[in-house]
Coordinates of C-alpha atoms in Angstrom, one line a residue:
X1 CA -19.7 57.2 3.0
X2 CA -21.5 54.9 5.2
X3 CA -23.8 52.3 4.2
X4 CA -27.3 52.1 5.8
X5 CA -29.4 49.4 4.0
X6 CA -33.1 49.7 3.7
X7 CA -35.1 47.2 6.2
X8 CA -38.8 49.4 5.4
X9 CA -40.9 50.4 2.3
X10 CA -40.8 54.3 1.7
X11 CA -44.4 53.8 0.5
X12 CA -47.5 52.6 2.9
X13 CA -48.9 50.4 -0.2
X14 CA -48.3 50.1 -3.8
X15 CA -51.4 52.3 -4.7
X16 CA -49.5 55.3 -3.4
X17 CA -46.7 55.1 -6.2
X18 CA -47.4 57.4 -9.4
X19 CA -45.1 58.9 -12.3
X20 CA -43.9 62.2 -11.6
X21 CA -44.6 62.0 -7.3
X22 CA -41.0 60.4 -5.5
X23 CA -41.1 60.5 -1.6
X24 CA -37.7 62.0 -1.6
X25 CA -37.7 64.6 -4.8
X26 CA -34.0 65.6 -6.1
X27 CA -33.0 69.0 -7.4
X28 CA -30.7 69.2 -10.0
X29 CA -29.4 71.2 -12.7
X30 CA -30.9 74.7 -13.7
X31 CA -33.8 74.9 -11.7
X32 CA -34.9 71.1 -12.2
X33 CA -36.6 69.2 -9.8
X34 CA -37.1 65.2 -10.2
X35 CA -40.2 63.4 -8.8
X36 CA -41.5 66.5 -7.2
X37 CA -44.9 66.8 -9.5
X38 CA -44.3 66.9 -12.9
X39 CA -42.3 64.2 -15.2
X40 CA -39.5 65.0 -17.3
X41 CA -38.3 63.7 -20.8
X42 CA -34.6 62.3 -20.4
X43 CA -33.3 62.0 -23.6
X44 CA -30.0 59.9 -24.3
X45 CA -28.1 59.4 -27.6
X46 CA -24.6 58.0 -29.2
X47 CA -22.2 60.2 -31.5
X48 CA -21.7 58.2 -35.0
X49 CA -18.5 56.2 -34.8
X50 CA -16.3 58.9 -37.1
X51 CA -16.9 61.5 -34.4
X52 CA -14.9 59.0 -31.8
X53 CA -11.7 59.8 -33.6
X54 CA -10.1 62.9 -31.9
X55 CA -11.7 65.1 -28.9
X56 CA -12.2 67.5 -31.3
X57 CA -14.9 65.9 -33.4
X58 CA -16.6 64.0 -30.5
X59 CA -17.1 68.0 -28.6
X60 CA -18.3 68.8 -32.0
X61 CA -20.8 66.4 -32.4
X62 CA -22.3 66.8 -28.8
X63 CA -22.5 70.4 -29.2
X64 CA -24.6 69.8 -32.2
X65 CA -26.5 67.2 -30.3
X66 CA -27.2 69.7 -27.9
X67 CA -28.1 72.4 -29.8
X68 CA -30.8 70.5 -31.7
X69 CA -32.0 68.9 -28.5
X70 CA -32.4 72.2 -26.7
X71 CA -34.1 73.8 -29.9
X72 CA -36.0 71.4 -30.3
X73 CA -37.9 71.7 -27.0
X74 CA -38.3 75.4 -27.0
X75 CA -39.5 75.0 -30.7
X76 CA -42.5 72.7 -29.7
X77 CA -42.9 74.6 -26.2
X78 CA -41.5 71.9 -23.4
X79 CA -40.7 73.0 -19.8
X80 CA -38.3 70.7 -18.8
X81 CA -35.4 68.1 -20.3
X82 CA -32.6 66.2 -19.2
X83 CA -29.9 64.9 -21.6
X84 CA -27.8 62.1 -20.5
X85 CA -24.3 61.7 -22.2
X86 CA -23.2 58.0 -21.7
X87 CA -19.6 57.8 -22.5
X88 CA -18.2 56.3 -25.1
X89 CA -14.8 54.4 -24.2
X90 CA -12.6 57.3 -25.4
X91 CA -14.5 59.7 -22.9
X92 CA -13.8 57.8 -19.5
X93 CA -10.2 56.1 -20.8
X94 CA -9.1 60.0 -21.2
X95 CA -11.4 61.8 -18.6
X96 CA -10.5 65.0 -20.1
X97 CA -12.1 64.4 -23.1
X98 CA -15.6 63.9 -21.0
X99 CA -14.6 66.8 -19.4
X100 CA -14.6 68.7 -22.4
X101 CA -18.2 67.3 -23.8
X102 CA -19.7 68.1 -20.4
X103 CA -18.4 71.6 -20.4
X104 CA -19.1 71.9 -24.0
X105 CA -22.8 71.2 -23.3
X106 CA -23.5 72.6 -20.3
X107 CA -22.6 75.7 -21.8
X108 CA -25.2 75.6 -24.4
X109 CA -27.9 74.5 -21.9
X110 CA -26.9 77.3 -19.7
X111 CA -27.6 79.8 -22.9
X112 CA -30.9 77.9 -23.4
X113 CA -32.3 78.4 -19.7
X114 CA -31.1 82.1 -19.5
X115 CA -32.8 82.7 -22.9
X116 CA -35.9 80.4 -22.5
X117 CA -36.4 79.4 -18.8
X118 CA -36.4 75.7 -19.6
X119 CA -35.2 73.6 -16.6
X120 CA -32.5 71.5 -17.7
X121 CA -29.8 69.1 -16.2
X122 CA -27.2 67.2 -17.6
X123 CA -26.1 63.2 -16.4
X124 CA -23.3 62.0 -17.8
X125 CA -22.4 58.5 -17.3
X126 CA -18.7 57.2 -17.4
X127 CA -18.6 53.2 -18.7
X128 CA -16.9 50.6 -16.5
X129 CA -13.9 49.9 -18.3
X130 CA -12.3 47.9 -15.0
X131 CA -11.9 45.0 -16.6
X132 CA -8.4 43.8 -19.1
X133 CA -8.6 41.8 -22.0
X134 CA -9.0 38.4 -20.0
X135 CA -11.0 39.4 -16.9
X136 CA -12.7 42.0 -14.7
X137 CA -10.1 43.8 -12.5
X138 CA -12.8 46.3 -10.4
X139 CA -10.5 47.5 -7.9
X140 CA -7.4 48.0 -10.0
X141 CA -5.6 50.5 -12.0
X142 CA -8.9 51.7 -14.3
X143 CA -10.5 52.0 -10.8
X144 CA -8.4 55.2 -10.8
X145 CA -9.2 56.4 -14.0
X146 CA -13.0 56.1 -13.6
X147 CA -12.9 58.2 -10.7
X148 CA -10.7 60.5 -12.7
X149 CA -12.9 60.6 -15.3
X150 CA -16.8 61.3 -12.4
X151 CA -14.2 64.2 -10.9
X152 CA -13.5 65.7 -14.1
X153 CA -16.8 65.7 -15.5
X154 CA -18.4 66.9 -11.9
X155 CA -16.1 69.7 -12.2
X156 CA -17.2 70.6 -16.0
X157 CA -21.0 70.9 -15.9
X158 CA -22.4 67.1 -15.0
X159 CA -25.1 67.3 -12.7
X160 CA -26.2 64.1 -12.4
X161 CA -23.3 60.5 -11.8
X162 CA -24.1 57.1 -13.2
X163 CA -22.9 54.2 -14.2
X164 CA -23.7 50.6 -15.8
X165 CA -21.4 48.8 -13.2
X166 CA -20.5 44.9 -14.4
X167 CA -20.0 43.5 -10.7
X168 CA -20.8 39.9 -10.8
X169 CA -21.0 39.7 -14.7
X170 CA -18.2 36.8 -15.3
X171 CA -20.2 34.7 -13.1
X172 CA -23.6 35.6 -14.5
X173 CA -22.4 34.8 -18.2
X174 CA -21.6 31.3 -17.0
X175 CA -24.8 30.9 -14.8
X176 CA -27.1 32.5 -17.5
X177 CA -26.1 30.0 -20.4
X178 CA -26.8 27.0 -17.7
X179 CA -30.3 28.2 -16.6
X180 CA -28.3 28.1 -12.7
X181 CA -30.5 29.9 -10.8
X182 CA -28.2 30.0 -7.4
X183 CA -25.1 31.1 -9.4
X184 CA -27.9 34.1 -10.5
X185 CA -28.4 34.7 -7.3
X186 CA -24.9 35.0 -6.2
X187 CA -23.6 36.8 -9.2
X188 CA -26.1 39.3 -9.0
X189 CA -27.4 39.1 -5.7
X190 CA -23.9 38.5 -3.7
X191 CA -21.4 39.5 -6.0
X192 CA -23.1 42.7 -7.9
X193 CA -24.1 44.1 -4.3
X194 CA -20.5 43.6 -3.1
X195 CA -19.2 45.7 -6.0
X196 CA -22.0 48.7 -5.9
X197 CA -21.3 49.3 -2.1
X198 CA -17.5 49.4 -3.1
X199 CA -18.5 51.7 -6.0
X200 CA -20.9 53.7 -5.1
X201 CA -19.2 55.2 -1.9
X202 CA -16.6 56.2 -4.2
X203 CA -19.2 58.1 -6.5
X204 CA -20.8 59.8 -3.8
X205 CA -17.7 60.9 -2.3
X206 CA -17.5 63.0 -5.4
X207 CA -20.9 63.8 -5.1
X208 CA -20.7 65.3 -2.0
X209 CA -17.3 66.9 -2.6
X210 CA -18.4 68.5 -6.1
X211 CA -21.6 69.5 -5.4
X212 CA -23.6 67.5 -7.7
X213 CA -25.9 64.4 -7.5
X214 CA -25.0 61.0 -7.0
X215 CA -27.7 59.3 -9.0
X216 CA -27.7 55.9 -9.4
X217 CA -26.9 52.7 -11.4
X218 CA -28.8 49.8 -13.4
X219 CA -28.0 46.1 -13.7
X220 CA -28.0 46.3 -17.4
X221 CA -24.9 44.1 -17.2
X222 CA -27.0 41.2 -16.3
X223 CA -30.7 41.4 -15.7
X224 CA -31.0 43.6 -19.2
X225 CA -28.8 40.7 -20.6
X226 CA -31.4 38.2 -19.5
X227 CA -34.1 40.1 -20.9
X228 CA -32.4 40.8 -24.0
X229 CA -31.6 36.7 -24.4
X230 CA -35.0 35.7 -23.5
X231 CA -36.2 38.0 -26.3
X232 CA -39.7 38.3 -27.4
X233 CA -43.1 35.5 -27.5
X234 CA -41.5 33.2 -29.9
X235 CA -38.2 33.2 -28.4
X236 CA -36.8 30.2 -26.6
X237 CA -32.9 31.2 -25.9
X238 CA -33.8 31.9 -22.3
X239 CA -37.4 31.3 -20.8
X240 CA -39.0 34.5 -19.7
X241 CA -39.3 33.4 -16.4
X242 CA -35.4 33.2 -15.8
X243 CA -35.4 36.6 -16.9
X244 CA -37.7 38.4 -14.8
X245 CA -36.1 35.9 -11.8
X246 CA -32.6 37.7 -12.5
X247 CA -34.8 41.2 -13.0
X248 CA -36.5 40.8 -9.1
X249 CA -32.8 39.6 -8.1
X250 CA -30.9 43.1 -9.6
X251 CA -33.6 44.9 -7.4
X252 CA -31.4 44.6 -4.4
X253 CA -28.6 44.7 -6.2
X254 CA -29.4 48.0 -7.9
X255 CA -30.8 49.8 -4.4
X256 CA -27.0 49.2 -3.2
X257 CA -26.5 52.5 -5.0
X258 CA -29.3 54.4 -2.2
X259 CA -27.4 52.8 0.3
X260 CA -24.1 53.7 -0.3
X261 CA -25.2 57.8 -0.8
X262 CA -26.9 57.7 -4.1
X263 CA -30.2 59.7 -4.2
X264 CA -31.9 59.2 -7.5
X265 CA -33.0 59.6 -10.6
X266 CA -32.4 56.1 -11.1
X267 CA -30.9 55.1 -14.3
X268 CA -33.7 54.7 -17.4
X269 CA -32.7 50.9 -18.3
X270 CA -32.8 49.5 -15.0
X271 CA -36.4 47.6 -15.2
X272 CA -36.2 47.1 -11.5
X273 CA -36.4 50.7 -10.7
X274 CA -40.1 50.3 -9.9
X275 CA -39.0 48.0 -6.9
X276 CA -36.2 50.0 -5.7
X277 CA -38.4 53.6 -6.0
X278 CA -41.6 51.3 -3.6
X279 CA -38.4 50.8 -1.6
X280 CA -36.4 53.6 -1.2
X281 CA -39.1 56.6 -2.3
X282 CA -36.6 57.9 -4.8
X283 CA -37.2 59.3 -8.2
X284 CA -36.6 56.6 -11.3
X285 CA -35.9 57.1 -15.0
X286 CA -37.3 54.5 -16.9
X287 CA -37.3 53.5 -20.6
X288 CA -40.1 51.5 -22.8
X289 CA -42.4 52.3 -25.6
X290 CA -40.2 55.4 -26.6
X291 CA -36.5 53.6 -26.5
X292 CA -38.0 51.2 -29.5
X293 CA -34.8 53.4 -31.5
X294 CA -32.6 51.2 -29.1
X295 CA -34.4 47.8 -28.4
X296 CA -37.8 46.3 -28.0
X297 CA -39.5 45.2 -25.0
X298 CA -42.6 43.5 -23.8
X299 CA -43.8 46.1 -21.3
X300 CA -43.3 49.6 -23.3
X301 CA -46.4 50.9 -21.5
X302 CA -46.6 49.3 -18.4
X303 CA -43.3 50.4 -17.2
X304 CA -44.1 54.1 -17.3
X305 CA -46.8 53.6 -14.5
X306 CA -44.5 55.5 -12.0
X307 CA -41.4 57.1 -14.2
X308 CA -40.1 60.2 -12.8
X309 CA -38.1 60.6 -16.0
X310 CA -38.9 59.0 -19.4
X311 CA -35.8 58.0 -21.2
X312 CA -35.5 56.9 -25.2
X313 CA -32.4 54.0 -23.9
X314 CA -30.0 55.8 -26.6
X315 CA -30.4 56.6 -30.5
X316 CA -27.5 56.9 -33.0
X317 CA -27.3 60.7 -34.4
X318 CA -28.0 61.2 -37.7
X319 CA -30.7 62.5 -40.1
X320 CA -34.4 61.7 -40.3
X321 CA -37.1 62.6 -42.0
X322 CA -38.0 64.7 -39.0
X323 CA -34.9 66.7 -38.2
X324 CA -32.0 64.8 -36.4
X325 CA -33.0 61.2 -34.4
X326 CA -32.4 63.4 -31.1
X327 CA -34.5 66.1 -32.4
X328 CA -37.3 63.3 -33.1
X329 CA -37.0 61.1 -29.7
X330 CA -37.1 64.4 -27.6
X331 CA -40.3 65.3 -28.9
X332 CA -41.7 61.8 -28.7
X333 CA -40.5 61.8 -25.4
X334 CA -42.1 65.2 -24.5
X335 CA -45.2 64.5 -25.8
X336 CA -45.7 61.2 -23.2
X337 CA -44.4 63.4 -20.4
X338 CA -47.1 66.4 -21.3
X339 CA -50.1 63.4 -21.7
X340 CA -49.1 62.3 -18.0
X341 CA -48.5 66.0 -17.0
X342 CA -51.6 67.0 -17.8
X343 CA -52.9 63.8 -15.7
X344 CA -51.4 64.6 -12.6
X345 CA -52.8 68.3 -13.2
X346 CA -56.3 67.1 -13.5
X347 CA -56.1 64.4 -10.6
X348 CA -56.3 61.5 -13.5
X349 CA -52.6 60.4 -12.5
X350 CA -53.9 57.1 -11.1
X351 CA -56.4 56.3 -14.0
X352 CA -53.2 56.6 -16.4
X353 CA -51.2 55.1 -14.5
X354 CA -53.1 52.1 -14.2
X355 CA -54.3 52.2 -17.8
X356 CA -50.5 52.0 -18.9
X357 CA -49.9 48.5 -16.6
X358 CA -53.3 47.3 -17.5
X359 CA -52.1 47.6 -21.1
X360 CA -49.2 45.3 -20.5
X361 CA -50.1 43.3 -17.3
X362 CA -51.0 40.1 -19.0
X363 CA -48.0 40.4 -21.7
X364 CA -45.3 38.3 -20.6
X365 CA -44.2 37.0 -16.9
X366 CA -41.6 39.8 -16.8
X367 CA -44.7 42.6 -17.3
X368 CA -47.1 40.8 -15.0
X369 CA -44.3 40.9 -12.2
X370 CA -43.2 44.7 -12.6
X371 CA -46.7 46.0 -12.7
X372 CA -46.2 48.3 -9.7
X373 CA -48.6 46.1 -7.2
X374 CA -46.5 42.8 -7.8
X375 CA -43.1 45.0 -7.9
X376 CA -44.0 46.7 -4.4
X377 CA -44.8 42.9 -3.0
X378 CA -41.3 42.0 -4.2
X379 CA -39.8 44.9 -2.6
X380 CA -41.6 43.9 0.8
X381 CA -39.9 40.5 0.5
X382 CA -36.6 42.4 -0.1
X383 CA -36.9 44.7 3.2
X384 CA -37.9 41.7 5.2
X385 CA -34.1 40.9 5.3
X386 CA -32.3 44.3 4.3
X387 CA -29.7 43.7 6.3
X388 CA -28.3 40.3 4.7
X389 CA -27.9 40.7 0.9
X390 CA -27.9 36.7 0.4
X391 CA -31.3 36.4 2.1
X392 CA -32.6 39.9 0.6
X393 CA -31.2 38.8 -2.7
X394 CA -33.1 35.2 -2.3
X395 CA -36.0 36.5 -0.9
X396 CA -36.8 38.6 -4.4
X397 CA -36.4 35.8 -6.1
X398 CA -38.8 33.5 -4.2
X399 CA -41.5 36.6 -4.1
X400 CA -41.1 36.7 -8.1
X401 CA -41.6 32.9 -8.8
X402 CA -44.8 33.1 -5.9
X403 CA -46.4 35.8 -8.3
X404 CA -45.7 33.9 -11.1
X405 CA -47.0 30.9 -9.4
X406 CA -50.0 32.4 -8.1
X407 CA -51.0 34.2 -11.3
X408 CA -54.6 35.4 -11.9
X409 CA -55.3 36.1 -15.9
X410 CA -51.5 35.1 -17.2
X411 CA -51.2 32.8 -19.8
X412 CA -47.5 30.8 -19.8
X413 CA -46.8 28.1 -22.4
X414 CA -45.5 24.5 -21.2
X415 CA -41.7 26.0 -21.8
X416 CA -42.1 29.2 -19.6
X417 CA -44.0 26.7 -16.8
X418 CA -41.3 24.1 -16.7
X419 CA -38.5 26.8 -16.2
X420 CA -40.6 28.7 -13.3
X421 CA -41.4 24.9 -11.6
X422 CA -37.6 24.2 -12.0
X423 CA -36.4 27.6 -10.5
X424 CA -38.8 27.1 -7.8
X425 CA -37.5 23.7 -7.0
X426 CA -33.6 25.3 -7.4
X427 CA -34.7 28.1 -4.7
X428 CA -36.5 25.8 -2.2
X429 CA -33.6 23.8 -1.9
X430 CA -30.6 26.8 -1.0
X431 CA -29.6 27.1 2.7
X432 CA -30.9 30.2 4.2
X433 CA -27.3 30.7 5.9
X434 CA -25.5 33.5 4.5
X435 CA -22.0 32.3 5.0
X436 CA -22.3 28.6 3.8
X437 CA -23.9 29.8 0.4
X438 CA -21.4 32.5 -0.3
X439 CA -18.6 29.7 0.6
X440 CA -19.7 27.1 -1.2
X441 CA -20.3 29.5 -4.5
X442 CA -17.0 31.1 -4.0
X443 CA -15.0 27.4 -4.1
X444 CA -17.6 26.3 -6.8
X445 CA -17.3 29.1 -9.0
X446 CA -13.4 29.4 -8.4
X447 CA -12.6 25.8 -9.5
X448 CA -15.5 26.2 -12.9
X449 CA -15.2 29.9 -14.1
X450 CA -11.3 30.6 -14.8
X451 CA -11.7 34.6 -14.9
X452 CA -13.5 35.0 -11.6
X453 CA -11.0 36.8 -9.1
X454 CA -12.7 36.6 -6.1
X455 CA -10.3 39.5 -4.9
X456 CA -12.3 41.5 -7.3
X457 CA -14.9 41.6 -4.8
X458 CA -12.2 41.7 -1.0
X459 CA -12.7 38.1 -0.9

């Protein structure tokens, strides 16, 4: 697959962007279609630990998963649902067993849609075990397995491909702990986008070749890190300002996926989506309010403003008072996607849509930056240079700490203003050439971070 980077926005201005409307729609599945006037609930969830002990017991417990899923939505009378299966270790070390659980639950959603009509479509999502015990290795011998293991499941029922890829993460644990903002920008910015182009060609290969979708990725290796770190308004591990600096960074990084064949929906835990869907027009899953089962955030309304899909993260399966937790999420879920639904039925899509940023907008630097009409300004930075992913990478970066600099009605404390004047300062003063930057972190990095291999990334 070719790679044809983005150099214009898909959308004329921001206020064009809206939850269940993508420029480029994606149909998937039994009769689903993504971004193409309605939003769907994508629900995502994790076998107990006991299930993980022979293939066996894990197909058992994602049949049962299944079932209550898929009964669960007819029960309470939804349209549509996605389930997305990521893998457990066992599942992509022996692709056969994700084989097995994607056949094994394709099958019941199959049963479902002939019975009840309700559009369904499976993703599954292999983990990136290309690493050993020491360091990453992302183009050796588990390369070949996780290929192994997207062909197998393609074959068996997936219809959607992701994966949380860890390109660049050695370097980012190193920067992250030092508040470095250029080795940020080069572990996520350089490195990350190095990897994804390698990667996703690959996955899209199979795409194509199968007959399935090639969806997409998420920096949750390093930009959810950062978010996770920073924590919430009493926190001080990581100001908030570093973390929606390495957020605005992952953007280009995560639209590496579009470029290299990828077509949406977006992966739910990638917070940058709402760049990367102003940029490339394709439908995002998102996560927020309704993934509080996994993790909290500071923007659990705001970031459904233009979700295609509305995604719960990932709950552990087991009993509540309810029925099962994926019983419970789904409906949760379901309920959000019928309230904006019925929105874009009416013509009140833009009214909720900007009630859910308003909501958030003042929250926390990382909310006030993703509301859509800061997030589309970021991507207009990023397309300025699509070509060069140091400049593209850098130029997100800049755009983010300008919003935050130029902030109407956000309050920051002392802490979060002396990290954002320090970033600033660390950003003003990197070269805008391409080649010296890369260089200079390659020889840094090589002599300070033992595990980085820069023939991870065909350096």
């Amino acid at each position: 697959m070719a790679i044809n980077r983005f150099t214009t926005m898909a959308y004329s201005e921001a206020d064009e962007m809206v939850f269940g409307h993508a420029k480029k729609p994606v149909k998937a599945g039994l009769d689903l279609e993504i971004g193409a006037g309605y939003t769907t609930a994508e629900v995502n969830y994790a076998p107990r630990p006991e299930a993980g002990e022979s293939m066996e017991k894990l197909v058992n417990e994602y049949q049962r998963i299944t079932k209550d899923i898929m009964a669960r939505m007819v029960q309470v009378g939804f349209p549509s649902v996605v389930l997305e299966t990521e893998h457990v270790q066992q599942m992509t070390n022996n692709p056969s067993w994700g084989a097995a659980v994607a056949h094994a639950q394709k099958t019941i959603m199959e049963e479902y849609h002939e019975e009840y009509g309700i559009k369904c479509a499976l993703r599954h999502t292999p983990g990136d075990i290309r690493e050993h015990k020491e360091f990453m290795d992302l183009r050796g011998d588990k390369m070949g397995v996780v290929m192994e293991s997207f062909e197998q499941i393609a074959e068996s029922g997936a219809d959607l491909l992701s994966i949380e890829s860890m390109g660049g993460k050695e370097i980012f644990d190193y920067a992250v702990l030092r508040n470095d903002v250029p080795g940020m920008l080069y572990a996520i910015g350089c490195l990350g986008t190095m990897d994804m182009d390698y990667l996703w060609q690959e996955i899209s290969s199979v795409a194509q070749k199968k007959g399935v979708v090639s969806a997409g990725d998420t920096d949750c290796a390093q930009a959810n890190t950062a978010m996770f770190i920073a924590g919430g308004l009493l926190d001080k591990n990581l100001a908030h300002t570093l973390a929606i600096l390495a957020r605005a960074i992952s953007a280009p990084r995560s639209l590496a996926a579009y470029e290299a064949g990828a077509v949406g929906p977006g992966k739910d835990c990638g917070y940058e989506n709402i760049i990367v869907k102003a940029i490339s027009g394709m439908p995002m899953s998102f996560e927020g309010k309704t993934s509080t089962c996994a993790h909290s955030d500071v923007m659990g309304n705001l970031i459904m403003q233009c979700c295609d899909l509305w995604s719960n993260e990932s709950v552990e399966y087991h009993g509540e008072f309810g029925g099962t937790t994926v019983q419970c999420w789904s409906e949760s879920l379901n309920y959000d996607c019928a309230l904006m639904n019925t929105a874009l039925k009416s013509g009140n899509e833009k009214i909720l849509r900007d009630l859910l940023m308003a909501s958030d907008r003042f929250r926390d630097p990382q909310s006030y930056v993703l509301a859509y009409d800061n997030a589309y300004a970021v991507g207009e930075a990023i397309v300025k240079d699509g070509e060069d992913i140091f400049l593209r990478a850098k130029n997100a970066a800049i755009a983010c700490c300008d919003t935050l600099n130029n902030s109407e009605g956000l309050e920051m404390t002392k802490f979060e203003l002396g990290a954002l004047a320090k970033a600033t300062a660390e950003l003003d003063a990197i070269t805008s050439e391409s080649e010296t930057f890369m260089s200079e972190c390659m020889e840094r990095f090589k002599a300070e971070v033992p595990v980085f291999k820069p023939e991870n990334y065909a350096l």
